[in-house]
mmCIF file of C-alpha atoms in Angstrom:
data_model
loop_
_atom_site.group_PDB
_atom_site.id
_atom_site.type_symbol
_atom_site.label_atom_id
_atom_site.label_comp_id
_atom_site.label_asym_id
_atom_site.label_seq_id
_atom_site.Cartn_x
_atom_site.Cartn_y
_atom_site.Cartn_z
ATOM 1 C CA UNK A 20 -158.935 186.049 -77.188
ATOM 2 C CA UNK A 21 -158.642 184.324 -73.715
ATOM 3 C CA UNK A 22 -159.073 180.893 -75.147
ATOM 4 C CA UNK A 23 -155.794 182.214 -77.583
ATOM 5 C CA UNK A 24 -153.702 183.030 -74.702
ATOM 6 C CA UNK A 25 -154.501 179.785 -72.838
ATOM 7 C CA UNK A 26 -153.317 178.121 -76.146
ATOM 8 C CA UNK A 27 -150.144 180.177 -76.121
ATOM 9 C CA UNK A 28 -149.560 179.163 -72.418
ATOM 10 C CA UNK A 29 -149.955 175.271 -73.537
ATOM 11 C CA UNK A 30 -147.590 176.187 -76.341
ATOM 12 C CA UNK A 31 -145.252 177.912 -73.695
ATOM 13 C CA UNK A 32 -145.712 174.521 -71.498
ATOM 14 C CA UNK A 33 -144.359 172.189 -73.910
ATOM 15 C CA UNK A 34 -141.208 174.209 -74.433
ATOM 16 C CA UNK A 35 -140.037 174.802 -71.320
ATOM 17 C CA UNK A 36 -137.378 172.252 -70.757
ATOM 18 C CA UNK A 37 -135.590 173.663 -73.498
ATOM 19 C CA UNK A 38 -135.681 177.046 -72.278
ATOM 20 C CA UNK A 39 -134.391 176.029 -69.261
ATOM 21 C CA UNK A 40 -131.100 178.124 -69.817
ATOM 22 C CA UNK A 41 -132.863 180.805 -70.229
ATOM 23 C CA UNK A 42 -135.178 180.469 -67.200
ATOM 24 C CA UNK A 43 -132.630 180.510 -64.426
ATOM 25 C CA UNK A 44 -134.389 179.374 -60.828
ATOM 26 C CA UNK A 45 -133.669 183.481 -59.837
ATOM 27 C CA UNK A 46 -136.426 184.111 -62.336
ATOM 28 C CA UNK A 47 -138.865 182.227 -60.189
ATOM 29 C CA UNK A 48 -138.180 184.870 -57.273
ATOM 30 C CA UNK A 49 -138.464 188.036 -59.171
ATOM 31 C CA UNK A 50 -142.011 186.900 -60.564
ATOM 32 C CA UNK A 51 -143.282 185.365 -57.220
ATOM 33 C CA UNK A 52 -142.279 189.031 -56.419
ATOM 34 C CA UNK A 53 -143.900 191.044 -59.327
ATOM 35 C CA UNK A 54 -147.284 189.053 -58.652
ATOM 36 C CA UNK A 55 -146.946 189.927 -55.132
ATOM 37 C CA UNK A 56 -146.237 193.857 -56.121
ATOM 38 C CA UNK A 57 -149.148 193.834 -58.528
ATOM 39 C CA UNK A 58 -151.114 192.508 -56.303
ATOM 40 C CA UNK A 59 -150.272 194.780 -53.785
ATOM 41 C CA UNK A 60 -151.032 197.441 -55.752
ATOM 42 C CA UNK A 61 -154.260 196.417 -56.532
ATOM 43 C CA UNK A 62 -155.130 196.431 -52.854
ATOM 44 C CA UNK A 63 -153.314 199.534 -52.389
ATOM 45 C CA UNK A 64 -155.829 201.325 -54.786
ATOM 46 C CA UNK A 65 -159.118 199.705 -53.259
ATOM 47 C CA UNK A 66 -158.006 200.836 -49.867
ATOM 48 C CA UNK A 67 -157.503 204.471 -51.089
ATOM 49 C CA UNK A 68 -160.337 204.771 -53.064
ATOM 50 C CA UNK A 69 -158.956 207.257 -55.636
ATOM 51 C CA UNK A 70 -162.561 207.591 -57.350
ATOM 52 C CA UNK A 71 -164.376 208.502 -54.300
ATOM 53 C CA UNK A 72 -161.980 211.105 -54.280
ATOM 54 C CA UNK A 73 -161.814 210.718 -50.384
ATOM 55 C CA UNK A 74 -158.972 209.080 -48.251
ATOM 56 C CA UNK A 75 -159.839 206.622 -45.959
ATOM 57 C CA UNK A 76 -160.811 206.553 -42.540
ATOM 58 C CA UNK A 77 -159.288 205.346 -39.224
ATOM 59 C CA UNK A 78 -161.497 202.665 -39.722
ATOM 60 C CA UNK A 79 -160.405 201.554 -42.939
ATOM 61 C CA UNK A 80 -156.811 201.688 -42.183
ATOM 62 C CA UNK A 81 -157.628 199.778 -38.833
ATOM 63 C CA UNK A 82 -158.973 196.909 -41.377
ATOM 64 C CA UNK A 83 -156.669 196.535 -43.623
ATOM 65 C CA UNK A 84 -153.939 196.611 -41.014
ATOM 66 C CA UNK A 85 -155.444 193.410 -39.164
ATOM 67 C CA UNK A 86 -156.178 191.644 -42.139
ATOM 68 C CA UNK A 87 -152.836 192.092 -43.296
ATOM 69 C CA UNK A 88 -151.026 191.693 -39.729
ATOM 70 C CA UNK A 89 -153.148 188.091 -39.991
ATOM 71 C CA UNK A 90 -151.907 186.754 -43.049
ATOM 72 C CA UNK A 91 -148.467 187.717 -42.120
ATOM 73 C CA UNK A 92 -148.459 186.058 -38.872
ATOM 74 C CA UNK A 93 -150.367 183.236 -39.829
ATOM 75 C CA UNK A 94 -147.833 182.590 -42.888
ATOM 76 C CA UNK A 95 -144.825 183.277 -40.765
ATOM 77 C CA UNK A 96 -144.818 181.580 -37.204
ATOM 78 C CA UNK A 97 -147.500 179.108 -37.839
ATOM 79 C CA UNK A 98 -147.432 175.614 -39.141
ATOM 80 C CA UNK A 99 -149.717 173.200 -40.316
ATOM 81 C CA UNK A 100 -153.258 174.443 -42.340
ATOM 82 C CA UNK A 101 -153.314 177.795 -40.827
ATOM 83 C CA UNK A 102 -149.837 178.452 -42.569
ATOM 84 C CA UNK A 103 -151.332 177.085 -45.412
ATOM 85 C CA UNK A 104 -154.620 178.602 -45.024
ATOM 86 C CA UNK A 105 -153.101 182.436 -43.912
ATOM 87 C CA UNK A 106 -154.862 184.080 -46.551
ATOM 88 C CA UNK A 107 -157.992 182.897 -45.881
ATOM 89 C CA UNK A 108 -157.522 183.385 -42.561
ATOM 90 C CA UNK A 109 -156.050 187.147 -42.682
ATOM 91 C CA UNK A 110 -159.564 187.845 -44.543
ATOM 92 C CA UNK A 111 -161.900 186.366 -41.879
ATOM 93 C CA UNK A 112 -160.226 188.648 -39.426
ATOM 94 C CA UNK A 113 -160.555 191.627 -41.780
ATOM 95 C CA UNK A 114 -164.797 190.865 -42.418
ATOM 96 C CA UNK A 115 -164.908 190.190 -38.564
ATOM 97 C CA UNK A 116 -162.467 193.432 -37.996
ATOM 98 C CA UNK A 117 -164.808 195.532 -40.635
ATOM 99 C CA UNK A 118 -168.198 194.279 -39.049
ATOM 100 C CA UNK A 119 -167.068 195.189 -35.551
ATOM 101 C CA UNK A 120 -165.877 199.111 -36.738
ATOM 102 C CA UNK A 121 -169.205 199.168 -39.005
ATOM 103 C CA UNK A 122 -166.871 199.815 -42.007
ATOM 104 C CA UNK A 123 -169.153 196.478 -43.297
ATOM 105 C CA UNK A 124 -172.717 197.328 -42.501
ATOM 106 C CA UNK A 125 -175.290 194.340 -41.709
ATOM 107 C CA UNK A 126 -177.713 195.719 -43.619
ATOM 108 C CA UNK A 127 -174.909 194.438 -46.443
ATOM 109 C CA UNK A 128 -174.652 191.130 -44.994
ATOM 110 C CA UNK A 129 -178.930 190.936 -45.030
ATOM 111 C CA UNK A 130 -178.599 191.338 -48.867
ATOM 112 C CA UNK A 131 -176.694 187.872 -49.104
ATOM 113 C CA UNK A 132 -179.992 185.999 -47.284
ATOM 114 C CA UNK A 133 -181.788 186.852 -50.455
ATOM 115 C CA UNK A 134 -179.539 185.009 -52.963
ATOM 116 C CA UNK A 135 -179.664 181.555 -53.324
ATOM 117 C CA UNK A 136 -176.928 179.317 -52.187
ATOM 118 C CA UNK A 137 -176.213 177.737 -55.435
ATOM 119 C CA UNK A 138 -176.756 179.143 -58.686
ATOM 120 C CA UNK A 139 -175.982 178.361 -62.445
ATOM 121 C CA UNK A 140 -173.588 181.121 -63.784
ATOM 122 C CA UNK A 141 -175.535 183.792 -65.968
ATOM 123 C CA UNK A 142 -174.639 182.760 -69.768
ATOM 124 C CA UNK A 143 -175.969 186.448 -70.985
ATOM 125 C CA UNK A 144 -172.715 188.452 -71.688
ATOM 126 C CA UNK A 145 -171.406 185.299 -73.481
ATOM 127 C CA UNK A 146 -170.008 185.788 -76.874
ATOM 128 C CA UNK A 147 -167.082 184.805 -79.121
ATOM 129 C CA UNK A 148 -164.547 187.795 -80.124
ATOM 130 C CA UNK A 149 -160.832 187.152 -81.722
ATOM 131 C CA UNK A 150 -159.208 190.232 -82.853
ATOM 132 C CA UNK A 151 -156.304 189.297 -84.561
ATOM 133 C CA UNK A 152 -154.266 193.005 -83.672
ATOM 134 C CA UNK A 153 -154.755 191.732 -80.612
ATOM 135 C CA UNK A 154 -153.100 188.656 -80.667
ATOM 136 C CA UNK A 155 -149.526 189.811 -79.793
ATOM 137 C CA UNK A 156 -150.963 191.303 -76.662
ATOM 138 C CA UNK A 157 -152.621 188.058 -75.887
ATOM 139 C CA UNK A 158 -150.030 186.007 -76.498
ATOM 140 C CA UNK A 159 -147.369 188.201 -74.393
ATOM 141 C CA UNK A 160 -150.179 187.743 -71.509
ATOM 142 C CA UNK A 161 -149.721 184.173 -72.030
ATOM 143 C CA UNK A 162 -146.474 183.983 -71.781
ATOM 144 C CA UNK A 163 -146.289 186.133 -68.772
ATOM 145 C CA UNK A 164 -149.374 184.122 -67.176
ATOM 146 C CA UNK A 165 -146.911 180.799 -68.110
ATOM 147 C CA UNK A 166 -144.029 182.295 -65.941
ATOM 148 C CA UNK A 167 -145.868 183.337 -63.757
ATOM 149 C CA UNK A 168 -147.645 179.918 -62.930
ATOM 150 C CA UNK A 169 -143.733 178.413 -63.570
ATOM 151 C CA UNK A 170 -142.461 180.731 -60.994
ATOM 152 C CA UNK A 171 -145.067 180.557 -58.182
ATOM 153 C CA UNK A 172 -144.822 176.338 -58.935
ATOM 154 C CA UNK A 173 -140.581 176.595 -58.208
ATOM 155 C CA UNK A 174 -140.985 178.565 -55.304
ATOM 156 C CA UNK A 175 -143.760 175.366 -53.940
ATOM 157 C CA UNK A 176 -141.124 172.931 -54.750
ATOM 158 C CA UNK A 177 -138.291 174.786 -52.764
ATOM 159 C CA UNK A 178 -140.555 175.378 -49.773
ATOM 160 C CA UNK A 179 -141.316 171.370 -49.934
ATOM 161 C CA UNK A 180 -138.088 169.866 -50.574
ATOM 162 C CA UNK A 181 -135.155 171.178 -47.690
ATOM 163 C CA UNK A 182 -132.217 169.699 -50.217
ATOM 164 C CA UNK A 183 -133.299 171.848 -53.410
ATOM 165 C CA UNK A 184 -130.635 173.382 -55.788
ATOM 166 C CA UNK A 185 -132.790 173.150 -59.220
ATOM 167 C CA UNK A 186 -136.441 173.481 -60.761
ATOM 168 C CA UNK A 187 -138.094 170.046 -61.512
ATOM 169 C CA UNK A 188 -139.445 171.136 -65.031
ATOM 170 C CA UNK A 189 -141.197 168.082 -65.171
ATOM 171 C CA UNK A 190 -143.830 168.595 -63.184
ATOM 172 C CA UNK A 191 -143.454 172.704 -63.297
ATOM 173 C CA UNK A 192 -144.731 171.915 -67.132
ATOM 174 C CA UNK A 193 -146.974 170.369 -66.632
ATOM 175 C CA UNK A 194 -148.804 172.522 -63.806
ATOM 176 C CA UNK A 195 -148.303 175.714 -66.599
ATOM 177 C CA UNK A 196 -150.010 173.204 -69.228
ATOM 178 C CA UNK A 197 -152.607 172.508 -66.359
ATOM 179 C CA UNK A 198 -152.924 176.274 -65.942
ATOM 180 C CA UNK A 199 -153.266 177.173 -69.610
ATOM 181 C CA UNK A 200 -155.627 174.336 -70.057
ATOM 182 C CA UNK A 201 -157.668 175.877 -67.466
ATOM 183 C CA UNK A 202 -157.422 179.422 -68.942
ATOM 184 C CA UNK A 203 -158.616 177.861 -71.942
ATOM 185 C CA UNK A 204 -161.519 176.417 -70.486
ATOM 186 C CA UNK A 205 -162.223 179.572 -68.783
ATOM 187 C CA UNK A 206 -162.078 181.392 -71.818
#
């Protein structure tokens, strides 16, 4: 089903110049947006830990609030690679920030000694499934996945070019064909 939606996404790809007047550059925004909401989300619930059924600590909150407070000032009044590099660097603070509080134990870190450095990927859980009542679902996440690789690709061409008015679907097709090629693959 993955390899499906990566197919729809190539599909998608090809016929985005002609749906540029329906894809207005605004579009771009709201799903650079959404992904960052989603996303947000996502960290939202780790941090609270609804399963464990307990709120977080001081601790906790103390982490997440220097990991964030990195990437934010590392994105916004920094140039160079640790603009570029802001995410990575938000979550070196936040291990550092977690080992320091003990929110990370070192007995944790000990367990990584033990694997090796470079491994092939386990091939076990492989298997081939296509559920076609499934397909509409998978090719809606396709789409989205295309707009959202088309939006995130507009906003890197505004950042890089100080005289931009328009998308350059040229190249914004082919990075979603890139990405569904790769979701393929994946898949």
């Amino acid at each position: 089903m993955t390899v499906f939606a990566g197919l729809v996404q190539v599909a998608f790809a090809s016929g985005l110049n002609r749906l540029r007047r329906l894809l207005p550059a605004e579009l771009a925004g709201v799903i650079v947006l959404m992904v960052g909401v989603s996303n947000g989300i996502i960290g939202l619930r780790t941090l609270l830990r609804p399963d464990a059924g307990a709120l977080p600590a001081a601790p906790d909150w103390i982490v997440a609030g220097v990991t964030l407070g990195v990437m934010v000032a590392a994105n916004v009044w920094s140039r160079g690679l640790l603009g570029m590099a802001c995410a990575l660097a938000g979550m070196v603070a936040g291990y550092a920030t977690a080992l320091a509080l003990g929110v990370l134990p070192l007995e944790r870190l000990a367990e990584l000694r033990t694997l090796p450095l470079l491994a092939p990927p386990s091939v076990a859980q492989i298997g081939w499934s296509f559920d076609p009542t499934l397909m509409l679902s998978f090719a809606i996440a396709g789409i989205a996945n295309g707009l959202k690789a088309a939006g995130l690709l507009t906003a890197t061409q505004r950042a890089q070019d100080a005289d931009w008015v328009r998308p350059d679907l040229g190249p914004i097709s082919r990075g979603v064909r890139a990405d569904g090629l790769s979701v393929t693959v994946s898949g």
